[in-house]
Coordinates of C-alpha atoms in Angstrom, one line a residue:
Chain A
M26 CA 271.9 160.3 249.0
E27 CA 272.2 162.6 246.1
A28 CA 268.7 162.0 245.6
R29 CA 267.9 162.7 249.3
Q30 CA 269.6 165.7 249.3
A31 CA 268.1 167.0 246.1
E32 CA 264.7 166.5 247.9
Q33 CA 265.7 168.4 251.1
T34 CA 266.7 171.4 248.9
R35 CA 263.5 171.1 247.1
Q36 CA 261.6 171.0 250.3
Q37 CA 263.9 174.2 251.7
V38 CA 263.2 176.3 248.5
A39 CA 259.5 175.1 248.6
A40 CA 259.3 176.5 252.2
L41 CA 261.0 179.5 251.4
Y42 CA 258.7 179.9 248.8
Q43 CA 255.6 179.2 250.6
A44 CA 256.4 181.7 253.1
H45 CA 257.6 184.6 251.1
A46 CA 256.0 184.0 247.5
L47 CA 253.0 186.2 247.9
G48 CA 254.7 189.2 249.5
L49 CA 257.8 189.3 246.6
V50 CA 254.6 188.9 243.8
K51 CA 253.0 192.0 245.4
L52 CA 256.5 193.8 245.2
A53 CA 257.0 192.8 241.7
V54 CA 253.6 193.6 240.7
L55 CA 254.4 197.2 242.0
M56 CA 257.3 197.1 240.0
V57 CA 256.0 195.3 236.5
G58 CA 252.2 196.1 237.1
D59 CA 251.1 192.8 236.2
Q60 CA 250.7 189.8 238.1
R61 CA 251.1 187.0 235.6
A62 CA 254.9 188.8 234.8
A63 CA 255.1 189.3 238.4
E64 CA 254.9 185.9 239.1
D65 CA 257.3 184.6 236.3
V66 CA 259.8 186.9 237.9
V67 CA 259.4 185.3 241.5
Q68 CA 259.4 182.1 240.1
D69 CA 262.4 182.6 238.0
A70 CA 264.2 183.9 241.0
F71 CA 263.2 180.7 243.2
L72 CA 264.6 178.6 240.1
G73 CA 267.6 180.5 240.5
L74 CA 267.7 180.1 244.2
Y75 CA 267.1 176.1 243.5
R76 CA 270.1 176.0 241.4
R77 CA 272.7 178.1 243.5
W78 CA 271.2 176.5 246.8
S79 CA 274.5 174.3 247.8
A80 CA 276.8 177.1 247.0
L81 CA 275.0 179.5 249.2
Q82 CA 277.0 179.9 252.2
D83 CA 274.9 181.6 254.2
R84 CA 271.4 180.4 254.3
E85 CA 269.9 182.8 256.3
K86 CA 270.6 185.3 253.6
A87 CA 268.6 183.4 251.1
L88 CA 265.7 185.5 251.3
G89 CA 268.1 188.6 250.7
Y90 CA 269.3 186.7 247.6
V91 CA 265.8 185.9 246.4
R92 CA 264.8 189.7 246.5
A93 CA 267.4 191.1 244.5
S94 CA 266.8 188.5 241.8
V95 CA 263.2 189.7 241.8
L96 CA 264.1 193.2 241.8
N97 CA 266.8 192.2 238.9
G98 CA 264.0 190.6 237.0
C99 CA 261.6 193.2 237.1
R100 CA 264.5 195.6 235.6
T101 CA 264.8 193.2 232.6
I102 CA 261.2 193.1 232.1
H103 CA 261.0 196.7 232.4
R104 CA 264.0 197.1 229.4
G105 CA 262.3 194.6 227.2
R106 CA 258.7 196.2 227.6
Y107 CA 260.9 199.6 226.5
R108 CA 262.4 198.0 223.7
R109 CA 259.1 196.7 222.6
S110 CA 257.2 200.0 223.1
R111 CA 259.4 201.7 220.7
I112 CA 258.5 199.2 218.2
R113 CA 254.9 198.5 218.9
L114 CA 254.2 202.0 220.6
E115 CA 252.5 200.5 223.3
D116 CA 252.3 202.3 226.3
P117 CA 254.2 200.5 229.4
G118 CA 251.9 201.7 231.8
H119 CA 248.8 199.5 230.6
A120 CA 250.1 196.7 231.9
E121 CA 247.5 196.1 234.8
S122 CA 244.7 193.8 234.1
A123 CA 241.4 195.0 233.4
E124 CA 240.0 193.6 236.8
A125 CA 243.0 195.2 238.8
I126 CA 242.1 198.6 237.4
A127 CA 238.8 198.2 238.2
M128 CA 239.3 197.7 241.6
L129 CA 241.4 200.6 242.1
G130 CA 240.3 204.3 242.9
E131 CA 241.1 206.8 240.3
A132 CA 243.6 208.6 242.7
H133 CA 245.5 205.3 243.4
R134 CA 245.3 204.7 239.7
E135 CA 247.2 207.9 238.9
V136 CA 249.7 207.3 241.4
L137 CA 250.6 203.8 239.9
A138 CA 250.6 204.9 236.7
A139 CA 253.1 208.1 237.7
L140 CA 255.3 205.3 239.7
R141 CA 255.7 203.3 236.4
R142 CA 256.8 206.3 234.3
I143 CA 259.9 207.0 236.8
P144 CA 263.2 205.4 236.1
D145 CA 263.6 201.7 237.3
R146 CA 266.3 202.9 240.4
Q147 CA 263.7 205.5 241.6
R148 CA 260.9 203.4 241.5
E149 CA 262.8 200.6 243.5
A150 CA 263.9 203.0 246.1
V151 CA 260.3 204.5 246.6
V152 CA 258.6 201.3 246.8
L153 CA 261.1 199.6 249.2
R154 CA 261.0 202.6 251.3
Y155 CA 257.5 203.5 251.2
Y156 CA 255.4 200.2 250.6
L157 CA 257.9 197.9 252.5
D158 CA 258.9 200.8 255.1
M159 CA 262.3 199.8 254.9
T160 CA 265.0 201.9 256.2
E161 CA 267.8 203.4 253.7
D162 CA 270.1 200.6 254.9
Q163 CA 267.6 197.8 254.6
A164 CA 266.6 199.6 250.8
A165 CA 270.1 199.8 249.7
Q166 CA 271.1 196.0 250.8
A167 CA 268.2 194.9 248.9
M168 CA 269.3 197.3 245.7
G169 CA 272.8 196.5 246.1
V170 CA 273.7 200.4 246.0
S171 CA 274.5 202.4 248.8
R172 CA 272.5 204.2 251.2
G173 CA 273.4 207.5 249.7
T174 CA 272.0 206.5 246.1
V175 CA 268.8 205.5 247.9
K176 CA 268.7 208.6 249.8
S177 CA 269.1 210.4 246.5
A178 CA 266.7 208.1 244.2
T179 CA 264.1 208.0 246.6
S180 CA 263.9 212.0 246.8
R181 CA 264.2 212.2 242.9
G182 CA 261.5 209.8 242.6
I183 CA 259.2 211.4 245.0
A184 CA 259.9 214.7 243.5
A185 CA 259.0 213.1 239.9
L186 CA 255.6 211.4 241.2
A187 CA 254.9 214.9 242.6
R188 CA 255.5 216.7 239.2
M189 CA 253.5 214.1 237.4
L190 CA 250.8 214.2 239.9
K191 CA 250.2 217.7 239.8
E192 CA 250.5 218.1 236.1
E193 CA 247.4 215.7 236.0
S194 CA 245.4 217.2 238.9
Chain B
M22 CA 248.0 214.1 251.7
S23 CA 251.5 214.0 251.0
V24 CA 252.9 212.1 247.8
E25 CA 254.6 209.7 250.3
D26 CA 251.3 208.7 251.7
R27 CA 249.7 208.6 248.2
V28 CA 252.3 206.4 247.5
R29 CA 252.0 204.1 250.3
A30 CA 248.1 204.3 250.0
A31 CA 248.3 203.3 246.2
T32 CA 251.1 200.8 246.7
L33 CA 249.3 199.0 249.8
A34 CA 245.7 199.0 247.9
R35 CA 247.2 197.5 244.5
A36 CA 249.4 194.7 246.5
A37 CA 246.2 193.7 248.5
L38 CA 244.6 192.5 245.2
V39 CA 247.1 190.0 244.8
R40 CA 245.7 187.2 247.0
D41 CA 247.2 184.0 245.6
V42 CA 250.2 183.1 243.6
R43 CA 250.6 179.9 241.3
P44 CA 252.6 176.7 242.8
L45 CA 256.4 176.7 242.4
D46 CA 257.2 174.7 239.4
L47 CA 260.6 173.1 240.5
P48 CA 262.4 170.8 238.3
A49 CA 261.6 166.9 239.1
I50 CA 264.1 164.8 240.9
P51 CA 264.4 161.1 240.4
A52 CA 264.2 160.0 244.0
R53 CA 261.0 161.8 244.8
P54 CA 258.5 160.4 247.5
P55 CA 255.2 159.4 246.1
R56 CA 253.6 161.8 248.3
A57 CA 254.0 164.8 245.9
R58 CA 252.1 167.9 247.8
R59 CA 251.6 171.1 245.7
W60 CA 251.3 174.4 247.3
V61 CA 248.3 175.1 245.3
A62 CA 246.5 172.7 247.2
W63 CA 246.5 175.1 250.0
T64 CA 244.9 177.5 248.2
A65 CA 242.2 175.6 246.9
P66 CA 240.0 175.7 249.6
V67 CA 239.5 179.2 249.4
A68 CA 237.7 178.4 245.7
A69 CA 236.1 175.2 247.1
A70 CA 234.7 177.1 250.1
A71 CA 232.8 179.2 247.7
A72 CA 230.2 176.4 247.1
V73 CA 229.5 176.4 250.9
A74 CA 229.0 179.0 253.3
A75 CA 231.2 181.5 253.5
L76 CA 231.2 184.1 256.3
A77 CA 232.9 187.3 255.4
V78 CA 233.9 188.5 258.7
S79 CA 233.9 192.4 259.0
L80 CA 236.8 193.5 260.4
A81 CA 238.3 197.1 261.4
A82 CA 241.4 197.6 258.9
V83 CA 244.3 197.6 260.9
R84 CA 247.0 199.1 259.0
H85 CA 249.8 196.4 258.8
T86 CA 252.8 197.4 257.4
P87 CA 254.9 194.4 255.7
K88 CA 258.4 194.1 256.7
A89 CA 261.0 192.2 254.6
P90 CA 263.9 190.8 256.7
V91 CA 262.1 188.5 258.8
A92 CA 261.8 184.8 258.6
P93 CA 258.7 182.9 258.9
A94 CA 258.0 179.2 260.4
A95 CA 258.8 177.1 257.5
V96 CA 262.1 179.1 257.1
P97 CA 265.2 178.1 259.1
A98 CA 264.5 180.9 261.5
A99 CA 267.1 182.7 263.8
S100 CA 267.3 181.3 267.3
G101 CA 265.3 183.1 269.7
T102 CA 262.3 184.4 267.3
L103 CA 259.0 183.2 266.8
P104 CA 257.2 183.3 263.7
E105 CA 255.7 186.8 262.8
Y106 CA 252.0 185.7 263.3
Y107 CA 249.6 183.9 265.5
A108 CA 246.2 183.2 266.1
A109 CA 245.1 182.5 269.6
L110 CA 241.9 181.7 271.2
D111 CA 240.5 184.4 273.6
N112 CA 237.8 184.4 276.0
P113 CA 236.9 187.8 277.3
S114 CA 235.7 186.5 280.8
G115 CA 239.1 184.6 281.4
P116 CA 240.8 181.3 280.7
I117 CA 238.9 179.4 278.2
T118 CA 239.3 176.5 280.1
Q119 CA 236.6 178.1 282.8
I120 CA 233.7 177.7 280.5
L121 CA 231.5 175.4 282.3
P122 CA 228.0 174.4 281.7
G123 CA 225.6 176.1 284.4
K124 CA 227.9 179.1 284.6
H125 CA 228.0 182.3 283.0
Q126 CA 229.6 181.5 279.6
T127 CA 231.0 184.3 276.8
P128 CA 231.8 182.8 273.5
V129 CA 235.6 182.2 273.0
S130 CA 237.1 184.5 270.1
L131 CA 239.9 184.5 267.7
R132 CA 242.5 187.0 267.9
V133 CA 245.2 187.4 265.3
G134 CA 248.2 189.5 266.0
D135 CA 252.2 190.2 265.1
D136 CA 254.5 189.2 267.7
R137 CA 257.3 191.5 266.4
T138 CA 255.0 194.4 267.1
G139 CA 252.9 193.7 269.8
K140 CA 250.0 194.7 267.6
L141 CA 246.4 193.1 267.2
I142 CA 245.7 192.7 263.7
A143 CA 242.3 191.5 264.1
T144 CA 239.4 189.8 266.7
I145 CA 237.1 187.4 265.4
T146 CA 234.1 186.6 267.3
P147 CA 232.6 183.0 266.1
P148 CA 229.1 182.7 264.2
D149 CA 226.0 182.6 266.5
G150 CA 225.6 179.7 268.4
Q151 CA 229.1 179.0 268.3
T152 CA 232.4 179.1 270.2
F153 CA 235.8 178.6 269.3
A154 CA 237.8 175.7 270.8
G155 CA 240.8 174.8 269.0
L156 CA 243.3 175.8 266.3
T157 CA 246.3 174.5 264.4
A158 CA 248.6 176.3 261.7
A159 CA 250.4 175.7 258.3
A160 CA 254.1 176.2 257.9
D161 CA 253.4 179.7 255.9
D162 CA 252.7 182.0 259.0
R163 CA 249.7 183.0 257.3
T164 CA 246.8 180.1 257.4
F165 CA 245.1 178.5 260.4
V166 CA 242.3 176.0 260.8
V167 CA 239.9 176.7 263.7
A168 CA 237.4 174.3 265.3
A169 CA 233.9 175.6 266.7
E170 CA 231.6 174.1 269.4
Q171 CA 228.1 174.7 270.0
F172 CA 227.7 177.5 272.4
P173 CA 226.2 178.2 275.2
V174 CA 228.3 174.9 276.3
Q175 CA 225.6 172.5 277.2
Q176 CA 227.7 169.8 278.2
F177 CA 230.8 168.8 280.1
S178 CA 233.6 169.6 278.4
P179 CA 234.8 166.1 277.3
S180 CA 231.3 165.3 275.5
A181 CA 231.1 168.6 273.7
N182 CA 231.5 168.0 270.1
T183 CA 233.0 170.0 267.0
V184 CA 230.3 171.5 265.4
A185 CA 232.2 173.4 262.3
W186 CA 235.9 173.9 261.0
Y187 CA 236.6 177.2 259.7
L188 CA 239.7 178.3 257.6
V189 CA 241.3 181.7 258.7
R190 CA 243.4 183.5 256.1
L191 CA 246.0 186.5 257.1
T192 CA 246.8 188.9 254.6
P193 CA 248.5 191.5 256.0
G194 CA 248.4 195.1 254.8
S195 CA 245.2 194.4 252.9
A196 CA 242.0 196.0 253.4
H197 CA 240.8 192.8 255.3
P198 CA 243.8 191.3 256.7
V199 CA 242.1 188.2 258.2
T200 CA 239.3 186.3 256.5
L201 CA 237.3 183.3 258.1
T202 CA 235.9 180.5 255.6
R203 CA 234.1 177.5 256.8
L204 CA 235.3 174.5 255.5
P205 CA 233.5 171.6 254.3
I206 CA 235.0 169.1 256.8
P207 CA 232.0 167.9 258.5
G208 CA 231.4 168.3 262.4
E209 CA 232.3 165.5 264.6
P210 CA 229.2 163.2 265.6
A211 CA 228.0 163.9 269.1
G212 CA 229.8 162.5 272.0
T213 CA 233.2 162.7 269.9
Q214 CA 236.0 164.4 271.5
V215 CA 238.8 165.8 269.4
S216 CA 241.9 165.1 271.3
A217 CA 244.6 166.8 268.8
I218 CA 244.5 168.8 265.5
A219 CA 247.1 169.5 263.1
L220 CA 246.9 171.2 259.7
A221 CA 249.7 170.2 257.2
P222 CA 252.6 172.4 256.5
D223 CA 251.5 173.3 253.0
G224 CA 247.8 173.6 254.5
S225 CA 246.4 171.1 252.1
E226 CA 245.0 168.4 255.0
L227 CA 244.1 168.3 258.4
A228 CA 244.8 165.5 260.8
V229 CA 242.2 164.9 263.5
M230 CA 242.9 162.6 266.4
S231 CA 239.1 161.6 268.2
Q232 CA 237.4 159.2 270.1
Q233 CA 233.6 158.5 270.4
N234 CA 232.0 158.3 274.0
V235 CA 235.0 159.3 276.0
W236 CA 234.5 158.7 279.6
L237 CA 231.2 156.9 278.8
P238 CA 230.2 153.5 278.3
K239 CA 231.4 151.7 274.7
T240 CA 234.2 154.3 274.3
G241 CA 235.2 153.8 270.6
P242 CA 238.8 153.3 269.0
L243 CA 241.1 156.3 269.1
T244 CA 240.7 157.7 265.6
I245 CA 243.1 159.9 263.1
S246 CA 241.6 161.0 260.3
L247 CA 243.1 163.1 257.4
Y248 CA 240.6 165.5 255.7
S249 CA 241.2 167.1 252.4
L250 CA 240.6 171.1 252.8
A251 CA 239.4 171.6 249.6
T252 CA 236.7 168.9 249.2
G253 CA 236.0 168.3 253.1
T254 CA 236.3 164.3 252.6
S255 CA 238.3 162.0 254.9
V256 CA 241.3 160.7 252.5
R257 CA 242.7 158.2 255.5
T258 CA 241.5 157.1 258.6
W259 CA 243.4 155.1 261.2
T260 CA 242.3 153.6 264.4
V261 CA 243.7 152.0 267.3
D262 CA 241.8 149.8 269.6
T263 CA 242.2 151.0 273.2
K264 CA 240.1 148.5 274.8
G265 CA 237.1 150.8 275.9
F266 CA 239.5 153.3 277.2
P267 CA 240.1 156.8 276.8
A268 CA 243.2 157.5 274.9
G269 CA 245.0 161.0 273.5
F270 CA 247.3 163.3 274.9
G271 CA 246.8 166.8 275.9
W272 CA 246.4 169.5 278.4
Y273 CA 243.6 170.0 280.4
W274 CA 240.3 168.0 279.3
G275 CA 242.8 166.4 276.6
R276 CA 241.1 168.2 273.8
Y277 CA 242.5 170.0 270.8
S278 CA 246.1 169.4 271.6
N279 CA 248.1 170.9 268.6
T280 CA 251.1 169.3 269.8
A281 CA 250.3 166.0 269.6
L282 CA 250.0 165.3 266.3
T283 CA 253.3 166.7 264.3
W284 CA 253.8 166.8 260.5
L285 CA 257.0 165.4 259.7
N286 CA 259.5 165.4 256.4
G287 CA 257.5 168.1 254.7
G288 CA 254.2 166.6 255.0
H289 CA 254.8 163.4 254.3
T290 CA 255.0 161.6 257.4
L291 CA 252.4 161.9 260.5
A292 CA 253.9 161.6 264.2
V293 CA 251.0 160.5 266.5
M294 CA 251.3 161.1 269.9
Y295 CA 249.0 159.0 272.5
G296 CA 248.6 157.4 275.8
I297 CA 246.0 155.1 277.2
N298 CA 244.2 156.4 280.4
N299 CA 243.3 153.1 282.5
S300 CA 243.8 154.3 286.0
A301 CA 241.8 157.8 285.8
S302 CA 237.7 157.6 286.2
G303 CA 237.3 161.1 284.6
P304 CA 239.2 164.3 283.9
P305 CA 241.6 166.1 284.2
F306 CA 242.7 164.0 281.6
T307 CA 246.6 164.3 281.6
Y308 CA 247.1 162.7 284.9
G309 CA 247.0 158.6 284.2
F310 CA 248.3 158.6 280.8
T311 CA 250.3 155.5 280.9
N312 CA 253.1 154.4 277.9
V313 CA 252.8 157.6 276.2
T314 CA 254.0 156.5 272.3
I315 CA 254.9 158.6 269.2
R316 CA 254.5 156.6 266.4
T317 CA 254.9 157.7 262.7
V318 CA 253.1 157.0 260.0
D319 CA 253.8 157.7 256.2
A320 CA 250.6 159.8 255.3
N321 CA 250.2 157.6 252.2
S322 CA 249.6 154.8 254.1
P323 CA 245.9 153.1 253.4
S324 CA 243.5 153.4 256.3
G325 CA 243.4 150.6 258.6
N326 CA 244.6 149.7 262.3
L327 CA 247.6 152.3 263.0
L328 CA 249.6 149.7 265.0
A329 CA 250.1 147.9 261.8
I330 CA 251.2 150.3 259.6
S331 CA 253.0 152.6 261.8
K332 CA 256.6 152.2 263.7
V333 CA 257.3 153.7 267.3
L334 CA 259.5 156.7 267.0
F335 CA 259.5 157.4 271.1
R336 CA 258.2 156.5 274.2
L337 CA 257.8 158.9 277.4
P338 CA 259.2 157.5 280.2
N339 CA 256.4 157.2 282.9
G340 CA 256.4 159.5 285.8
A341 CA 258.3 158.3 289.2
G342 CA 255.7 160.1 291.4
R343 CA 252.3 158.8 289.6
A344 CA 250.6 156.8 287.2
G345 CA 251.5 158.0 283.4
T346 CA 254.0 160.7 282.5
D347 CA 255.3 164.0 284.4
C348 CA 254.8 165.8 281.2
D349 CA 251.6 167.8 280.7
T350 CA 252.3 168.9 277.3
V351 CA 254.7 167.1 274.8
Q352 CA 255.8 168.4 271.5
L353 CA 257.7 166.4 268.8
T354 CA 260.0 168.8 267.1
G355 CA 259.6 169.3 263.2
D356 CA 262.8 167.4 262.6
G357 CA 261.7 164.6 264.6
K358 CA 264.7 164.5 266.6
T359 CA 263.8 165.9 269.9
V360 CA 260.7 165.4 272.4
L361 CA 259.9 168.6 274.2
C362 CA 258.1 168.4 277.7
G363 CA 256.4 170.7 279.8
E364 CA 256.7 169.0 283.3
D365 CA 254.9 169.8 286.7
A366 CA 258.2 168.3 288.3
G367 CA 256.2 166.0 290.6
N368 CA 252.8 164.7 291.9
T369 CA 250.2 167.6 291.8
L370 CA 247.5 165.4 293.3
K371 CA 249.6 165.1 296.7
R372 CA 248.8 168.6 297.4
S373 CA 252.4 169.1 298.4
T374 CA 254.3 172.7 298.0
A375 CA 257.4 171.2 296.7
Y376 CA 256.7 171.4 292.9
A377 CA 258.1 173.6 290.2
P378 CA 257.5 173.8 286.9
K379 CA 260.3 173.0 284.2
F380 CA 260.8 172.1 280.5
A381 CA 263.0 169.3 279.2
A382 CA 264.0 168.0 276.0
Y383 CA 264.6 164.3 275.2
S384 CA 266.7 162.9 272.2
V385 CA 264.9 160.5 270.5
A386 CA 268.1 158.7 269.5
T387 CA 269.1 158.2 273.0
G388 CA 266.0 158.5 274.9
K389 CA 268.1 160.8 277.3
P390 CA 266.3 163.9 278.7
R391 CA 268.0 167.4 279.1
L392 CA 266.8 169.9 281.7
L393 CA 266.1 173.1 279.5
Y394 CA 264.9 175.4 282.3
Q395 CA 263.3 175.2 286.0
L396 CA 261.4 177.8 287.4
P397 CA 263.1 179.1 290.7
G398 CA 261.0 178.1 293.7
A399 CA 258.3 175.9 295.1
Y400 CA 254.9 175.7 294.6
G401 CA 251.8 174.2 295.2
I402 CA 250.6 174.2 291.8
G403 CA 253.4 174.2 289.0
L404 CA 252.7 173.5 285.3
A405 CA 254.7 173.9 282.3
D406 CA 253.2 174.0 278.9
V407 CA 254.9 173.8 275.5
L408 CA 253.2 176.2 273.1
W409 CA 255.4 176.3 270.2
A410 CA 258.7 175.2 269.3
S411 CA 261.2 176.1 266.1
P412 CA 261.7 172.7 264.1
T413 CA 265.1 171.8 265.6
G414 CA 263.5 172.9 269.2
S415 CA 266.3 175.6 269.6
T416 CA 263.5 177.9 270.4
L417 CA 260.7 177.1 272.5
L418 CA 257.5 179.6 273.5
G419 CA 256.1 178.2 276.6
S420 CA 254.1 179.4 279.4
V421 CA 254.3 178.6 283.0
Y422 CA 251.7 178.5 285.9
T423 CA 251.8 178.5 289.6
Q424 CA 250.1 179.0 292.6
A425 CA 251.8 178.9 296.0
T426 CA 249.4 176.4 297.5
W427 CA 246.7 174.0 295.6
G428 CA 243.6 176.2 295.4
H429 CA 244.4 178.6 297.5
G430 CA 246.3 182.2 296.7
P431 CA 247.0 184.2 293.3
V432 CA 247.6 182.2 290.3
D433 CA 250.7 183.6 288.3
Q434 CA 251.3 182.7 284.7
T435 CA 253.8 183.9 282.3
A436 CA 254.4 183.2 278.6
G437 CA 258.2 183.4 277.5
L438 CA 260.7 182.4 274.5
L439 CA 263.2 180.0 276.4
T440 CA 266.7 180.3 274.7
N441 CA 270.0 179.5 276.4
G442 CA 268.5 178.8 279.9
M443 CA 266.2 181.9 280.1
L444 CA 262.8 182.3 279.5
K445 CA 262.1 185.9 278.3
P446 CA 258.7 187.0 278.7
V447 CA 256.5 187.5 275.6
K448 CA 253.3 189.3 276.2
F449 CA 250.0 188.7 273.8
P450 CA 247.3 191.0 274.1
L451 CA 244.9 188.3 275.3
T452 CA 242.4 188.1 278.3
A453 CA 244.6 185.5 279.7
V454 CA 248.0 183.9 279.3
P455 CA 247.3 180.9 276.7
F456 CA 247.5 177.7 277.9
A457 CA 248.8 174.8 275.1
G458 CA 246.5 174.3 272.3
E459 CA 245.2 177.9 272.8
I460 CA 247.8 179.4 270.3
A461 CA 249.4 178.8 267.0
F462 CA 251.9 180.0 265.1

């Protein structure tokens, strides 16, 4: 019986992964800039879901749980990169693969580079609002913050991006 | 361009570069069944197809904004909702069932849309000399397989054979949101009718139910084959000797049903629904199917006689007023517990005006039917089609077709979501309301 339940859980989590992994990796790529790292973050999030599945009260909220885990994972990667960059003097903005960089136009590259230089919370708010077209309420739920925080983070993020893009033009 | 617009454009462009992700590597569990499907298997056809003729479809880039809080097909969706994306067959000249040899013909195109927004994402016309004829979907709400036949149609429908299979992939928000790639799966021999198709939940294999020389002397056995999308090879073939009678089950000519084959248990088991038509001399096909039976077979079972290696899950009762079942379309739900039936509630052949389309649900455990919905009124023709059902059957997309008197007067057809005894109309941007087998989610 236990084995059957475990298999059922595996299938349910695998089905969720099949349905949402691509979208979540895209989201994570925008946060961390690198597909391999993004896939790691998403895999970790689903592994976390798999382990916690039996404790999950409301399965309808599974996607929200995974999305929040992905955002958390991206923050962790950024913190790690920041620490490494201080030691190795690496530019965290160079996480993009060469292929991806080549396929994007100059204008898009500037925006993405600027996006990676703003603080985590601002980046999350901007991406959730303008890439996923989430409402402020939806973004607040995904980030685990208040609507007001989303509003101010978005506003500050856009202002910072505007400054950076103006400076570069 | 504002900063917000630049952010939108840049993030969409970057996200569009991510086309595939590696499979989920969950820890193994002790009692894992032998058939271990890997998600990577349904990404493999894209690479494999590079070796065959790949058809890049030029599509107008329709900006589609990804939405986060939705639950596609494979996820236990909230009752009353459809998966977000669909693919449907569309004939610019009217219902695809009206394509007949000797009459003006227009090739059937494929339309891919978002039913949450009502927007059409892309229209794909078939390659020259072909027309689309059937379709089926994987569980990810993004992957479809489409069958194509020769165009113009030269022969009466049951004799037209599949000449090519295509993989349709949907990448919402990208510059080319829909791609069409020819699969290495071979076409069917001339005279072979494909009566049902079903793409495995992970998109790795295509189940095809077919029969050679239907309605002709020397009708072959009913054949169920599993094809690998990656290699195009037939990995399993099971047959049923039908004693020379046509067999299968599906609306209209009995072709390309996407509900007569159902993958269960995460793709480990295939449910096969068929009846044998030993009373009718020709199409329409569904009338006269007797003893329609659903059998389940382990997808790992070796090739051979289906009857020897499968188990009977359910037998549809024969109708009271005619030979065969009253159900025009039947769908076993993904949990294997319910059989959904779209009925015409009577014997349409008697040209009475006392019929009304209705939907019923049979419990697999008890065999007892439960009326889900009946269209008010009485009609000369009243048909009900099951187009899609959620894994538990709690949500059903159906279409009802009525004509006041047999062959006379206007025809009324509506597609709708059936929940709590109500049919809530759903409109698709198609030339005609789809029949069963003409739309997939």
